[in-house]
Amino acid sequence: MKNLLVKTLANAGALGVAIWLLKDITLTGENTGRQTITLILVALLFGVVNVVVKPVVKLLAFPLFILTLGLITLVINALMLLLTSWLAGKMDLSFHVEGFGTAFLGALVVSIVAWALHVVLPDDKD
């Protein structure tokens, strides 16, 4: 349970940095409290997408992993961010990513920041 909380907080922080850095990734809300709740819900949704959909896509794209020496991971991460944005829209959450280029940069930012936060934050292994 603690691990889920840490991963969700890391995803929320990483998504928050991406929203702050890239103008085409938006999170709107009436006030800061509403935006914080939305960000946490989007982080949970992003986590579910990464746990459920991403392994299937990686398996199907395995030949591309070999061909590109793993660089296809950046494209897959961007697609997962776009899928999260689409699902957030369906769930009436005010999170939107505008276009693949923005998703690519956003996925890069999210990956770097989430990795750094996972290094800093404690988990069940500590």
CSV table of C-alpha atoms in Angstrom, one decimal:
chain,number,residue,atom,x,y,z
A,1,MET,CA,0.0,0.0,0.0
A,2,LYS,CA,2.8,2.4,0.9
A,3,ASN,CA,4.4,1.6,-2.5
A,4,LEU,CA,1.2,2.6,-4.3
A,5,LEU,CA,1.1,5.9,-2.4
A,6,VAL,CA,4.8,6.6,-3.2
A,7,LYS,CA,4.3,5.8,-6.9
A,8,THR,CA,1.2,7.9,-7.1
A,9,LEU,CA,2.9,10.9,-5.4
A,10,ALA,CA,5.9,10.5,-7.7
A,11,ASN,CA,3.6,10.4,-10.8
A,12,ALA,CA,1.6,13.4,-9.5
A,13,GLY,CA,4.9,15.4,-9.0
A,14,ALA,CA,6.2,14.4,-12.4
A,15,LEU,CA,3.0,15.3,-14.1
A,16,GLY,CA,2.9,18.6,-12.2
A,17,VAL,CA,6.4,19.5,-13.4
A,18,ALA,CA,5.3,18.6,-17.0
A,19,ILE,CA,2.2,20.8,-16.7
A,20,TRP,CA,4.4,23.6,-15.3
A,21,LEU,CA,7.0,23.4,-18.1
A,22,LEU,CA,4.9,22.7,-21.2
A,23,LYS,CA,2.1,25.1,-22.1
A,24,ASP,CA,0.2,22.5,-24.2
A,25,ILE,CA,-0.3,20.2,-21.2
A,26,THR,CA,-3.1,21.7,-19.2
A,27,LEU,CA,-4.8,21.0,-15.9
A,28,THR,CA,-7.6,23.4,-15.1
A,29,GLY,CA,-9.8,23.7,-12.1
A,30,GLU,CA,-11.8,26.2,-10.1
A,31,ASN,CA,-9.2,26.5,-7.3
A,32,THR,CA,-5.9,25.0,-6.1
A,33,GLY,CA,-7.7,22.3,-4.1
A,34,ARG,CA,-9.7,21.1,-7.1
A,35,GLN,CA,-6.6,21.1,-9.2
A,36,THR,CA,-4.7,19.1,-6.6
A,37,ILE,CA,-7.4,16.4,-6.5
A,38,THR,CA,-7.6,16.3,-10.3
A,39,LEU,CA,-3.8,15.9,-10.5
A,40,ILE,CA,-3.8,13.0,-8.0
A,41,LEU,CA,-6.7,11.3,-9.9
A,42,VAL,CA,-4.8,11.8,-13.2
A,43,ALA,CA,-1.6,10.4,-11.5
A,44,LEU,CA,-3.6,7.3,-10.5
A,45,LEU,CA,-5.1,7.0,-14.0
A,46,PHE,CA,-1.6,7.3,-15.5
A,47,GLY,CA,-0.4,4.6,-13.1
A,48,VAL,CA,-3.2,2.2,-14.2
A,49,VAL,CA,-2.4,2.9,-17.8
A,50,ASN,CA,1.2,2.1,-17.2
A,51,VAL,CA,0.4,-1.1,-15.4
A,52,VAL,CA,-2.3,-2.4,-17.7
A,53,VAL,CA,-1.7,-1.1,-21.2
A,54,LYS,CA,2.0,-0.5,-21.4
A,55,PRO,CA,3.2,-4.1,-21.0
A,56,VAL,CA,0.9,-5.2,-23.8
A,57,VAL,CA,2.2,-2.5,-26.1
A,58,LYS,CA,5.8,-3.3,-25.2
A,59,LEU,CA,5.3,-6.9,-26.0
A,60,LEU,CA,3.7,-6.2,-29.3
A,61,ALA,CA,6.5,-3.7,-30.1
A,62,PHE,CA,9.3,-6.0,-29.1
A,63,PRO,CA,10.8,-6.2,-32.6
A,64,LEU,CA,11.0,-2.4,-32.6
A,65,PHE,CA,12.8,-2.4,-29.3
A,66,ILE,CA,15.5,-4.6,-30.8
A,67,LEU,CA,15.6,-2.5,-34.0
A,68,THR,CA,15.8,0.9,-32.2
A,69,LEU,CA,17.9,-0.3,-29.3
A,70,GLY,CA,15.1,0.6,-26.9
A,71,LEU,CA,14.5,4.2,-28.1
A,72,ILE,CA,10.9,3.2,-29.1
A,73,THR,CA,10.2,3.4,-25.3
A,74,LEU,CA,10.1,7.2,-25.7
A,75,VAL,CA,7.3,6.9,-28.3
A,76,ILE,CA,5.4,4.4,-26.2
A,77,ASN,CA,5.6,6.7,-23.1
A,78,ALA,CA,4.3,9.5,-25.2
A,79,LEU,CA,1.4,7.3,-26.4
A,80,MET,CA,0.6,6.3,-22.8
A,81,LEU,CA,0.5,10.0,-21.9
A,82,LEU,CA,-1.9,10.7,-24.8
A,83,LEU,CA,-4.0,7.7,-23.7
A,84,THR,CA,-4.2,9.1,-20.2
A,85,SER,CA,-5.3,12.5,-21.5
A,86,TRP,CA,-8.0,10.8,-23.6
A,87,LEU,CA,-9.2,8.7,-20.7
A,88,ALA,CA,-9.1,11.8,-18.4
A,89,GLY,CA,-11.4,13.6,-20.9
A,90,LYS,CA,-13.8,10.6,-20.8
A,91,MET,CA,-13.8,10.7,-17.0
A,92,ASP,CA,-14.5,14.5,-17.0
A,93,LEU,CA,-11.1,15.3,-15.5
A,94,SER,CA,-9.7,18.6,-16.6
A,95,PHE,CA,-6.3,17.3,-17.9
A,96,HIS,CA,-5.3,17.6,-21.6
A,97,VAL,CA,-2.2,17.0,-23.7
A,98,GLU,CA,-2.3,18.8,-27.1
A,99,GLY,CA,-0.6,16.7,-29.8
A,100,PHE,CA,2.1,14.0,-30.1
A,101,GLY,CA,5.0,16.4,-29.9
A,102,THR,CA,3.9,17.8,-26.6
A,103,ALA,CA,3.2,14.3,-25.4
A,104,PHE,CA,6.7,13.2,-26.4
A,105,LEU,CA,8.3,16.1,-24.5
A,106,GLY,CA,5.9,15.6,-21.6
A,107,ALA,CA,6.7,11.9,-21.4
A,108,LEU,CA,10.4,12.7,-21.3
A,109,VAL,CA,9.9,15.2,-18.5
A,110,VAL,CA,7.6,12.8,-16.6
A,111,SER,CA,10.1,9.9,-17.0
A,112,ILE,CA,13.0,12.0,-15.7
A,113,VAL,CA,11.2,13.6,-12.8
A,114,ALA,CA,9.4,10.4,-11.7
A,115,TRP,CA,12.8,8.5,-11.8
A,116,ALA,CA,14.4,11.3,-9.6
A,117,LEU,CA,11.4,11.2,-7.2
A,118,HIS,CA,11.5,7.4,-6.9
A,119,VAL,CA,15.2,7.7,-5.9
A,120,VAL,CA,14.4,10.3,-3.2
A,121,LEU,CA,11.1,9.0,-1.9
A,122,PRO,CA,11.1,5.9,0.4
A,123,ASP,CA,9.4,2.7,-0.7
A,124,ASP,CA,8.7,-0.8,0.7
A,125,LYS,CA,12.3,-1.9,0.1
A,126,ASP,CA,13.7,0.5,2.7
